[in-house]
Amino acid sequence: MGEKYLTINEMNIHYIDEGEGPNMLLLHGWGQNTVMMREIQETFSSAFRVINIDFPGFGKSDPPKEAWSVSDYEKFLKNFLQLLNMQKVIIVAHSFGGRVAIKLASDSPELVDKLILTGAAGIRAKVNLKAKIRTYFYKLGKFYLQKSGQLAKLERYQNSRGSADYKAAKGIMKPTLVKVVNEDLLPLLPHIVCDTLLVWGELDQAVPLWMGEKMAKLIPHATLIVFAKQDHFAYWHEAKRFNNVIQSFLGGNK
């Protein structure tokens, strides 16, 4: 297996480089790493040059030195592709990786040949009044603990209200997650001009199916395929089926 490291902005970045042919880039989800994309890598490296990367802050890659936004990850990825002399890539992205892929495909269409998104995050759900009130009081409590210097209580308070991803995040990745999830990429979707395949789990709770349906409507050349009775990790649970769908989308090439 072609495990490699590359230094970008003083960060040691881990990735796997396998196969020869058209360029394929695999982008994992939040809290994941190259392992989650390995079956895709092994399937397509017989006919593609497959790059399977650990995003900064995940797997064997160093974390960023400050809290990053989706735009920061996009800039990093463009730099990474340039250093590897990769253009017109086929991107396969899950969840958080989908955020970065959406940003790249909309901002730099010349870099993306085809886009395959599964359980891709990026659309912010509408918040009802009750949730807005809870958020208001949460921020009020957070502000008080910050101003009074009760940092230990502040950390416990934040962890008690945060998502599983937030609780699991360490160091700079906590504020990075906050910046990432607060970006709404909905306005970017109509600017994605490449052929796009969307694969969703019918029972996805992290990124509900209605978000995939919304993306299918707003991305000009998008096709949505739903895996019945599957969750946010449909691509992982039904890896062989997922890879077959990709092969069909790419014209039957393997």
JSON list of N, CA and C in Angstrom, two decimals, residues 56-125:
[
{"chain": "A", "resi": 56, "resn": "PRO", "atom": "N", "xyz": [-6.36, 17.23, 7.72]},
{"chain": "A", "resi": 56, "resn": "PRO", "atom": "CA", "xyz": [-5.68, 17.78, 8.90]},
{"chain": "A", "resi": 56, "resn": "PRO", "atom": "C", "xyz": [-6.56, 17.66, 10.15]},
{"chain": "A", "resi": 57, "resn": "GLY", "atom": "N", "xyz": [-5.99, 17.08, 11.20]},
{"chain": "A", "resi": 57, "resn": "GLY", "atom": "CA", "xyz": [-6.72, 16.91, 12.45]},
{"chain": "A", "resi": 57, "resn": "GLY", "atom": "C", "xyz": [-7.34, 15.53, 12.60]},
{"chain": "A", "resi": 58, "resn": "PHE", "atom": "N", "xyz": [-7.15, 14.65, 11.60]},
{"chain": "A", "resi": 58, "resn": "PHE", "atom": "CA", "xyz": [-7.74, 13.32, 11.62]},
{"chain": "A", "resi": 58, "resn": "PHE", "atom": "C", "xyz": [-6.72, 12.27, 11.22]},
{"chain": "A", "resi": 59, "resn": "GLY", "atom": "N", "xyz": [-6.95, 11.03, 11.70]},
{"chain": "A", "resi": 59, "resn": "GLY", "atom": "CA", "xyz": [-6.06, 9.95, 11.34]},
{"chain": "A", "resi": 59, "resn": "GLY", "atom": "C", "xyz": [-4.62, 10.24, 11.73]},
{"chain": "A", "resi": 60, "resn": "LYS", "atom": "N", "xyz": [-3.71, 10.08, 10.77]},
{"chain": "A", "resi": 60, "resn": "LYS", "atom": "CA", "xyz": [-2.28, 10.27, 11.02]},
{"chain": "A", "resi": 60, "resn": "LYS", "atom": "C", "xyz": [-1.79, 11.66, 10.61]},
{"chain": "A", "resi": 61, "resn": "SER", "atom": "N", "xyz": [-2.70, 12.56, 10.25]},
{"chain": "A", "resi": 61, "resn": "SER", "atom": "CA", "xyz": [-2.32, 13.92, 9.84]},
{"chain": "A", "resi": 61, "resn": "SER", "atom": "C", "xyz": [-2.33, 14.87, 11.04]},
{"chain": "A", "resi": 62, "resn": "ASP", "atom": "N", "xyz": [-1.43, 15.83, 11.02]},
{"chain": "A", "resi": 62, "resn": "ASP", "atom": "CA", "xyz": [-1.37, 16.83, 12.08]},
{"chain": "A", "resi": 62, "resn": "ASP", "atom": "C", "xyz": [-2.60, 17.73, 12.06]},
{"chain": "A", "resi": 63, "resn": "PRO", "atom": "N", "xyz": [-3.00, 18.26, 13.21]},
{"chain": "A", "resi": 63, "resn": "PRO", "atom": "CA", "xyz": [-4.12, 19.21, 13.24]},
{"chain": "A", "resi": 63, "resn": "PRO", "atom": "C", "xyz": [-3.67, 20.59, 12.78]},
{"chain": "A", "resi": 64, "resn": "PRO", "atom": "N", "xyz": [-4.60, 21.42, 12.34]},
{"chain": "A", "resi": 64, "resn": "PRO", "atom": "CA", "xyz": [-4.24, 22.82, 12.03]},
{"chain": "A", "resi": 64, "resn": "PRO", "atom": "C", "xyz": [-3.86, 23.54, 13.31]},
{"chain": "A", "resi": 65, "resn": "LYS", "atom": "N", "xyz": [-3.15, 24.65, 13.17]},
{"chain": "A", "resi": 65, "resn": "LYS", "atom": "CA", "xyz": [-2.67, 25.38, 14.34]},
{"chain": "A", "resi": 65, "resn": "LYS", "atom": "C", "xyz": [-3.73, 26.32, 14.89]},
{"chain": "A", "resi": 66, "resn": "GLU", "atom": "N", "xyz": [-4.78, 26.58, 14.12]},
{"chain": "A", "resi": 66, "resn": "GLU", "atom": "CA", "xyz": [-5.89, 27.42, 14.58]},
{"chain": "A", "resi": 66, "resn": "GLU", "atom": "C", "xyz": [-7.18, 26.81, 14.04]},
{"chain": "A", "resi": 67, "resn": "ALA", "atom": "N", "xyz": [-8.30, 27.29, 14.57]},
{"chain": "A", "resi": 67, "resn": "ALA", "atom": "CA", "xyz": [-9.59, 26.74, 14.14]},
{"chain": "A", "resi": 67, "resn": "ALA", "atom": "C", "xyz": [-9.83, 27.03, 12.66]},
{"chain": "A", "resi": 68, "resn": "TRP", "atom": "N", "xyz": [-10.15, 25.99, 11.92]},
{"chain": "A", "resi": 68, "resn": "TRP", "atom": "CA", "xyz": [-10.37, 26.10, 10.48]},
{"chain": "A", "resi": 68, "resn": "TRP", "atom": "C", "xyz": [-11.85, 26.12, 10.14]},
{"chain": "A", "resi": 69, "resn": "SER", "atom": "N", "xyz": [-12.17, 26.76, 9.04]},
{"chain": "A", "resi": 69, "resn": "SER", "atom": "CA", "xyz": [-13.50, 26.74, 8.44]},
{"chain": "A", "resi": 69, "resn": "SER", "atom": "C", "xyz": [-13.48, 25.78, 7.25]},
{"chain": "A", "resi": 70, "resn": "VAL", "atom": "N", "xyz": [-14.62, 25.59, 6.62]},
{"chain": "A", "resi": 70, "resn": "VAL", "atom": "CA", "xyz": [-14.67, 24.78, 5.40]},
{"chain": "A", "resi": 70, "resn": "VAL", "atom": "C", "xyz": [-13.79, 25.41, 4.33]},
{"chain": "A", "resi": 71, "resn": "SER", "atom": "N", "xyz": [-13.78, 26.73, 4.26]},
{"chain": "A", "resi": 71, "resn": "SER", "atom": "CA", "xyz": [-12.95, 27.43, 3.28]},
{"chain": "A", "resi": 71, "resn": "SER", "atom": "C", "xyz": [-11.47, 27.15, 3.50]},
{"chain": "A", "resi": 72, "resn": "ASP", "atom": "N", "xyz": [-11.06, 27.05, 4.76]},
{"chain": "A", "resi": 72, "resn": "ASP", "atom": "CA", "xyz": [-9.66, 26.73, 5.07]},
{"chain": "A", "resi": 72, "resn": "ASP", "atom": "C", "xyz": [-9.31, 25.33, 4.60]},
{"chain": "A", "resi": 73, "resn": "TYR", "atom": "N", "xyz": [-10.22, 24.38, 4.81]},
{"chain": "A", "resi": 73, "resn": "TYR", "atom": "CA", "xyz": [-9.99, 23.02, 4.32]},
{"chain": "A", "resi": 73, "resn": "TYR", "atom": "C", "xyz": [-9.96, 22.99, 2.79]},
{"chain": "A", "resi": 74, "resn": "GLU", "atom": "N", "xyz": [-10.78, 23.81, 2.17]},
{"chain": "A", "resi": 74, "resn": "GLU", "atom": "CA", "xyz": [-10.77, 23.88, 0.71]},
{"chain": "A", "resi": 74, "resn": "GLU", "atom": "C", "xyz": [-9.42, 24.41, 0.21]},
{"chain": "A", "resi": 75, "resn": "LYS", "atom": "N", "xyz": [-8.92, 25.47, 0.84]},
{"chain": "A", "resi": 75, "resn": "LYS", "atom": "CA", "xyz": [-7.61, 26.02, 0.44]},
{"chain": "A", "resi": 75, "resn": "LYS", "atom": "C", "xyz": [-6.51, 24.99, 0.61]},
{"chain": "A", "resi": 76, "resn": "PHE", "atom": "N", "xyz": [-6.57, 24.25, 1.74]},
{"chain": "A", "resi": 76, "resn": "PHE", "atom": "CA", "xyz": [-5.59, 23.20, 1.97]},
{"chain": "A", "resi": 76, "resn": "PHE", "atom": "C", "xyz": [-5.66, 22.16, 0.84]},
{"chain": "A", "resi": 77, "resn": "LEU", "atom": "N", "xyz": [-6.88, 21.76, 0.48]},
{"chain": "A", "resi": 77, "resn": "LEU", "atom": "CA", "xyz": [-7.05, 20.71, -0.52]},
{"chain": "A", "resi": 77, "resn": "LEU", "atom": "C", "xyz": [-6.54, 21.17, -1.90]},
{"chain": "A", "resi": 78, "resn": "LYS", "atom": "N", "xyz": [-6.78, 22.42, -2.24]},
{"chain": "A", "resi": 78, "resn": "LYS", "atom": "CA", "xyz": [-6.28, 22.95, -3.51]},
{"chain": "A", "resi": 78, "resn": "LYS", "atom": "C", "xyz": [-4.74, 22.93, -3.52]},
{"chain": "A", "resi": 79, "resn": "ASN", "atom": "N", "xyz": [-4.15, 23.28, -2.40]},
{"chain": "A", "resi": 79, "resn": "ASN", "atom": "CA", "xyz": [-2.69, 23.24, -2.27]},
{"chain": "A", "resi": 79, "resn": "ASN", "atom": "C", "xyz": [-2.18, 21.81, -2.41]},
{"chain": "A", "resi": 80, "resn": "PHE", "atom": "N", "xyz": [-2.86, 20.89, -1.75]},
{"chain": "A", "resi": 80, "resn": "PHE", "atom": "CA", "xyz": [-2.51, 19.47, -1.80]},
{"chain": "A", "resi": 80, "resn": "PHE", "atom": "C", "xyz": [-2.55, 18.95, -3.24]},
{"chain": "A", "resi": 81, "resn": "LEU", "atom": "N", "xyz": [-3.63, 19.25, -3.96]},
{"chain": "A", "resi": 81, "resn": "LEU", "atom": "CA", "xyz": [-3.78, 18.80, -5.34]},
{"chain": "A", "resi": 81, "resn": "LEU", "atom": "C", "xyz": [-2.70, 19.39, -6.24]},
{"chain": "A", "resi": 82, "resn": "GLN", "atom": "N", "xyz": [-2.37, 20.64, -6.00]},
{"chain": "A", "resi": 82, "resn": "GLN", "atom": "CA", "xyz": [-1.33, 21.29, -6.80]},
{"chain": "A", "resi": 82, "resn": "GLN", "atom": "C", "xyz": [0.03, 20.62, -6.58]},
{"chain": "A", "resi": 83, "resn": "LEU", "atom": "N", "xyz": [0.35, 20.31, -5.33]},
{"chain": "A", "resi": 83, "resn": "LEU", "atom": "CA", "xyz": [1.63, 19.66, -5.02]},
{"chain": "A", "resi": 83, "resn": "LEU", "atom": "C", "xyz": [1.72, 18.27, -5.63]},
{"chain": "A", "resi": 84, "resn": "LEU", "atom": "N", "xyz": [0.59, 17.60, -5.76]},
{"chain": "A", "resi": 84, "resn": "LEU", "atom": "CA", "xyz": [0.58, 16.27, -6.38]},
{"chain": "A", "resi": 84, "resn": "LEU", "atom": "C", "xyz": [0.33, 16.33, -7.88]},
{"chain": "A", "resi": 85, "resn": "ASN", "atom": "N", "xyz": [0.26, 17.55, -8.42]},
{"chain": "A", "resi": 85, "resn": "ASN", "atom": "CA", "xyz": [0.03, 17.77, -9.84]},
{"chain": "A", "resi": 85, "resn": "ASN", "atom": "C", "xyz": [-1.22, 17.04, -10.33]},
{"chain": "A", "resi": 86, "resn": "MET", "atom": "N", "xyz": [-2.30, 17.19, -9.58]},
{"chain": "A", "resi": 86, "resn": "MET", "atom": "CA", "xyz": [-3.56, 16.54, -9.91]},
{"chain": "A", "resi": 86, "resn": "MET", "atom": "C", "xyz": [-4.58, 17.57, -10.38]},
{"chain": "A", "resi": 87, "resn": "GLN", "atom": "N", "xyz": [-5.14, 17.33, -11.57]},
{"chain": "A", "resi": 87, "resn": "GLN", "atom": "CA", "xyz": [-6.19, 18.18, -12.11]},
{"chain": "A", "resi": 87, "resn": "GLN", "atom": "C", "xyz": [-7.33, 17.30, -12.60]},
{"chain": "A", "resi": 88, "resn": "LYS", "atom": "N", "xyz": [-8.52, 17.88, -12.68]},
{"chain": "A", "resi": 88, "resn": "LYS", "atom": "CA", "xyz": [-9.71, 17.17, -13.14]},
{"chain": "A", "resi": 88, "resn": "LYS", "atom": "C", "xyz": [-9.89, 15.84, -12.38]},
{"chain": "A", "resi": 89, "resn": "VAL", "atom": "N", "xyz": [-10.08, 15.95, -11.08]},
{"chain": "A", "resi": 89, "resn": "VAL", "atom": "CA", "xyz": [-10.20, 14.76, -10.24]},
{"chain": "A", "resi": 89, "resn": "VAL", "atom": "C", "xyz": [-11.65, 14.32, -10.11]},
{"chain": "A", "resi": 90, "resn": "ILE", "atom": "N", "xyz": [-11.84, 13.03, -9.93]},
{"chain": "A", "resi": 90, "resn": "ILE", "atom": "CA", "xyz": [-13.12, 12.47, -9.54]},
{"chain": "A", "resi": 90, "resn": "ILE", "atom": "C", "xyz": [-13.11, 12.43, -8.01]},
{"chain": "A", "resi": 91, "resn": "ILE", "atom": "N", "xyz": [-14.05, 13.09, -7.39]},
{"chain": "A", "resi": 91, "resn": "ILE", "atom": "CA", "xyz": [-14.07, 13.15, -5.92]},
{"chain": "A", "resi": 91, "resn": "ILE", "atom": "C", "xyz": [-15.19, 12.27, -5.38]},
{"chain": "A", "resi": 92, "resn": "VAL", "atom": "N", "xyz": [-14.82, 11.42, -4.42]},
{"chain": "A", "resi": 92, "resn": "VAL", "atom": "CA", "xyz": [-15.79, 10.62, -3.66]},
{"chain": "A", "resi": 92, "resn": "VAL", "atom": "C", "xyz": [-15.70, 11.10, -2.23]},
{"chain": "A", "resi": 93, "resn": "ALA", "atom": "N", "xyz": [-16.80, 11.65, -1.70]},
{"chain": "A", "resi": 93, "resn": "ALA", "atom": "CA", "xyz": [-16.74, 12.30, -0.38]},
{"chain": "A", "resi": 93, "resn": "ALA", "atom": "C", "xyz": [-17.93, 11.91, 0.48]},
{"chain": "A", "resi": 94, "resn": "HIS", "atom": "N", "xyz": [-17.65, 11.71, 1.76]},
{"chain": "A", "resi": 94, "resn": "HIS", "atom": "CA", "xyz": [-18.68, 11.37, 2.74]},
{"chain": "A", "resi": 94, "resn": "HIS", "atom": "C", "xyz": [-18.80, 12.47, 3.77]},
{"chain": "A", "resi": 95, "resn": "SER", "atom": "N", "xyz": [-20.02, 12.86, 4.12]},
{"chain": "A", "resi": 95, "resn": "SER", "atom": "CA", "xyz": [-20.34, 13.73, 5.25]},
{"chain": "A", "resi": 95, "resn": "SER", "atom": "C", "xyz": [-19.52, 15.02, 5.24]},
{"chain": "A", "resi": 96, "resn": "PHE", "atom": "N", "xyz": [-18.64, 15.22, 6.23]},
{"chain": "A", "resi": 96, "resn": "PHE", "atom": "CA", "xyz": [-17.81, 16.42, 6.27]},
{"chain": "A", "resi": 96, "resn": "PHE", "atom": "C", "xyz": [-16.96, 16.57, 5.01]},
{"chain": "A", "resi": 97, "resn": "GLY", "atom": "N", "xyz": [-16.45, 15.45, 4.51]},
{"chain": "A", "resi": 97, "resn": "GLY", "atom": "CA", "xyz": [-15.69, 15.51, 3.26]},
{"chain": "A", "resi": 97, "resn": "GLY", "atom": "C", "xyz": [-16.53, 16.09, 2.13]},
{"chain": "A", "resi": 98, "resn": "GLY", "atom": "N", "xyz": [-17.85, 15.84, 2.19]},
{"chain": "A", "resi": 98, "resn": "GLY", "atom": "CA", "xyz": [-18.76, 16.40, 1.21]},
{"chain": "A", "resi": 98, "resn": "GLY", "atom": "C", "xyz": [-18.82, 17.92, 1.27]},
{"chain": "A", "resi": 99, "resn": "ARG", "atom": "N", "xyz": [-18.73, 18.46, 2.48]},
{"chain": "A", "resi": 99, "resn": "ARG", "atom": "CA", "xyz": [-18.69, 19.92, 2.62]},
{"chain": "A", "resi": 99, "resn": "ARG", "atom": "C", "xyz": [-17.52, 20.51, 1.81]},
{"chain": "A", "resi": 100, "resn": "VAL", "atom": "N", "xyz": [-16.34, 19.93, 2.02]},
{"chain": "A", "resi": 100, "resn": "VAL", "atom": "CA", "xyz": [-15.15, 20.44, 1.36]},
{"chain": "A", "resi": 100, "resn": "VAL", "atom": "C", "xyz": [-15.25, 20.24, -0.15]},
{"chain": "A", "resi": 101, "resn": "ALA", "atom": "N", "xyz": [-15.80, 19.09, -0.55]},
{"chain": "A", "resi": 101, "resn": "ALA", "atom": "CA", "xyz": [-15.95, 18.80, -1.98]},
{"chain": "A", "resi": 101, "resn": "ALA", "atom": "C", "xyz": [-16.93, 19.77, -2.64]},
{"chain": "A", "resi": 102, "resn": "ILE", "atom": "N", "xyz": [-18.02, 20.09, -1.98]},
{"chain": "A", "resi": 102, "resn": "ILE", "atom": "CA", "xyz": [-19.00, 21.05, -2.51]},
{"chain": "A", "resi": 102, "resn": "ILE", "atom": "C", "xyz": [-18.35, 22.41, -2.71]},
{"chain": "A", "resi": 103, "resn": "LYS", "atom": "N", "xyz": [-17.58, 22.84, -1.72]},
{"chain": "A", "resi": 103, "resn": "LYS", "atom": "CA", "xyz": [-16.90, 24.14, -1.80]},
{"chain": "A", "resi": 103, "resn": "LYS", "atom": "C", "xyz": [-15.91, 24.16, -2.96]},
{"chain": "A", "resi": 104, "resn": "LEU", "atom": "N", "xyz": [-15.13, 23.10, -3.09]},
{"chain": "A", "resi": 104, "resn": "LEU", "atom": "CA", "xyz": [-14.13, 23.03, -4.16]},
{"chain": "A", "resi": 104, "resn": "LEU", "atom": "C", "xyz": [-14.79, 22.98, -5.53]},
{"chain": "A", "resi": 105, "resn": "ALA", "atom": "N", "xyz": [-15.83, 22.15, -5.68]},
{"chain": "A", "resi": 105, "resn": "ALA", "atom": "CA", "xyz": [-16.49, 21.99, -6.98]},
{"chain": "A", "resi": 105, "resn": "ALA", "atom": "C", "xyz": [-17.18, 23.27, -7.43]},
{"chain": "A", "resi": 106, "resn": "SER", "atom": "N", "xyz": [-17.72, 24.03, -6.48]},
{"chain": "A", "resi": 106, "resn": "SER", "atom": "CA", "xyz": [-18.41, 25.28, -6.84]},
{"chain": "A", "resi": 106, "resn": "SER", "atom": "C", "xyz": [-17.43, 26.41, -7.13]},
{"chain": "A", "resi": 107, "resn": "ASP", "atom": "N", "xyz": [-16.33, 26.46, -6.37]},
{"chain": "A", "resi": 107, "resn": "ASP", "atom": "CA", "xyz": [-15.35, 27.55, -6.53]},
{"chain": "A", "resi": 107, "resn": "ASP", "atom": "C", "xyz": [-14.36, 27.30, -7.65]},
{"chain": "A", "resi": 108, "resn": "SER", "atom": "N", "xyz": [-14.00, 26.03, -7.85]},
{"chain": "A", "resi": 108, "resn": "SER", "atom": "CA", "xyz": [-12.96, 25.70, -8.84]},
{"chain": "A", "resi": 108, "resn": "SER", "atom": "C", "xyz": [-13.41, 24.55, -9.73]},
{"chain": "A", "resi": 109, "resn": "PRO", "atom": "N", "xyz": [-14.39, 24.80, -10.60]},
{"chain": "A", "resi": 109, "resn": "PRO", "atom": "CA", "xyz": [-14.93, 23.73, -11.45]},
{"chain": "A", "resi": 109, "resn": "PRO", "atom": "C", "xyz": [-13.89, 23.09, -12.36]},
{"chain": "A", "resi": 110, "resn": "GLU", "atom": "N", "xyz": [-12.81, 23.81, -12.63]},
{"chain": "A", "resi": 110, "resn": "GLU", "atom": "CA", "xyz": [-11.77, 23.25, -13.51]},
{"chain": "A", "resi": 110, "resn": "GLU", "atom": "C", "xyz": [-11.01, 22.10, -12.84]},
{"chain": "A", "resi": 111, "resn": "LEU", "atom": "N", "xyz": [-11.12, 21.99, -11.52]},
{"chain": "A", "resi": 111, "resn": "LEU", "atom": "CA", "xyz": [-10.40, 20.95, -10.79]},
{"chain": "A", "resi": 111, "resn": "LEU", "atom": "C", "xyz": [-11.20, 19.67, -10.62]},
{"chain": "A", "resi": 112, "resn": "VAL", "atom": "N", "xyz": [-12.51, 19.74, -10.77]},
{"chain": "A", "resi": 112, "resn": "VAL", "atom": "CA", "xyz": [-13.37, 18.59, -10.47]},
{"chain": "A", "resi": 112, "resn": "VAL", "atom": "C", "xyz": [-14.02, 18.06, -11.73]},
{"chain": "A", "resi": 113, "resn": "ASP", "atom": "N", "xyz": [-13.72, 16.81, -12.05]},
{"chain": "A", "resi": 113, "resn": "ASP", "atom": "CA", "xyz": [-14.29, 16.17, -13.23]},
{"chain": "A", "resi": 113, "resn": "ASP", "atom": "C", "xyz": [-15.69, 15.63, -12.94]},
{"chain": "A", "resi": 114, "resn": "LYS", "atom": "N", "xyz": [-15.80, 14.84, -11.89]},
{"chain": "A", "resi": 114, "resn": "LYS", "atom": "CA", "xyz": [-17.09, 14.30, -11.45]},
{"chain": "A", "resi": 114, "resn": "LYS", "atom": "C", "xyz": [-17.12, 14.30, -9.93]},
{"chain": "A", "resi": 115, "resn": "LEU", "atom": "N", "xyz": [-18.34, 14.38, -9.39]},
{"chain": "A", "resi": 115, "resn": "LEU", "atom": "CA", "xyz": [-18.51, 14.50, -7.95]},
{"chain": "A", "resi": 115, "resn": "LEU", "atom": "C", "xyz": [-19.45, 13.40, -7.45]},
{"chain": "A", "resi": 116, "resn": "ILE", "atom": "N", "xyz": [-19.00, 12.67, -6.44]},
{"chain": "A", "resi": 116, "resn": "ILE", "atom": "CA", "xyz": [-19.82, 11.62, -5.83]},
{"chain": "A", "resi": 116, "resn": "ILE", "atom": "C", "xyz": [-19.91, 11.92, -4.34]},
{"chain": "A", "resi": 117, "resn": "LEU", "atom": "N", "xyz": [-21.12, 12.24, -3.89]},
{"chain": "A", "resi": 117, "resn": "LEU", "atom": "CA", "xyz": [-21.34, 12.63, -2.51]},
{"chain": "A", "resi": 117, "resn": "LEU", "atom": "C", "xyz": [-22.25, 11.61, -1.83]},
{"chain": "A", "resi": 118, "resn": "THR", "atom": "N", "xyz": [-21.88, 11.16, -0.64]},
{"chain": "A", "resi": 118, "resn": "THR", "atom": "CA", "xyz": [-22.72, 10.25, 0.13]},
{"chain": "A", "resi": 118, "resn": "THR", "atom": "C", "xyz": [-22.91, 10.79, 1.54]},
{"chain": "A", "resi": 119, "resn": "GLY", "atom": "N", "xyz": [-24.17, 10.99, 1.91]},
{"chain": "A", "resi": 119, "resn": "GLY", "atom": "CA", "xyz": [-24.46, 11.59, 3.22]},
{"chain": "A", "resi": 119, "resn": "GLY", "atom": "C", "xyz": [-23.75, 12.90, 3.42]},
{"chain": "A", "resi": 120, "resn": "ALA", "atom": "N", "xyz": [-23.68, 13.71, 2.36]},
{"chain": "A", "resi": 120, "resn": "ALA", "atom": "CA", "xyz": [-22.88, 14.94, 2.39]},
{"chain": "A", "resi": 120, "resn": "ALA", "atom": "C", "xyz": [-23.54, 16.02, 3.23]},
{"chain": "A", "resi": 121, "resn": "ALA", "atom": "N", "xyz": [-22.77, 16.56, 4.18]},
{"chain": "A", "resi": 121, "resn": "ALA", "atom": "CA", "xyz": [-23.26, 17.66, 4.99]},
{"chain": "A", "resi": 121, "resn": "ALA", "atom": "C", "xyz": [-23.10, 18.98, 4.23]},
{"chain": "A", "resi": 122, "resn": "GLY", "atom": "N", "xyz": [-23.73, 20.03, 4.75]},
{"chain": "A", "resi": 122, "resn": "GLY", "atom": "CA", "xyz": [-23.57, 21.34, 4.11]},
{"chain": "A", "resi": 122, "resn": "GLY", "atom": "C", "xyz": [-24.81, 22.21, 4.13]},
{"chain": "A", "resi": 123, "resn": "ILE", "atom": "N", "xyz": [-25.98, 21.58, 4.32]},
{"chain": "A", "resi": 123, "resn": "ILE", "atom": "CA", "xyz": [-27.22, 22.34, 4.41]},
{"chain": "A", "resi": 123, "resn": "ILE", "atom": "C", "xyz": [-27.62, 22.47, 5.87]},
{"chain": "A", "resi": 124, "resn": "ARG", "atom": "N", "xyz": [-27.85, 23.67, 6.31]},
{"chain": "A", "resi": 124, "resn": "ARG", "atom": "CA", "xyz": [-28.27, 23.89, 7.70]},
{"chain": "A", "resi": 124, "resn": "ARG", "atom": "C", "xyz": [-29.78, 23.71, 7.82]},
{"chain": "A", "resi": 125, "resn": "ALA", "atom": "N", "xyz": [-30.18, 22.92, 8.80]},
{"chain": "A", "resi": 125, "resn": "ALA", "atom": "CA", "xyz": [-31.61, 22.70, 9.04]},
{"chain": "A", "resi": 125, "resn": "ALA", "atom": "C", "xyz": [-32.24, 23.94, 9.65]}
]
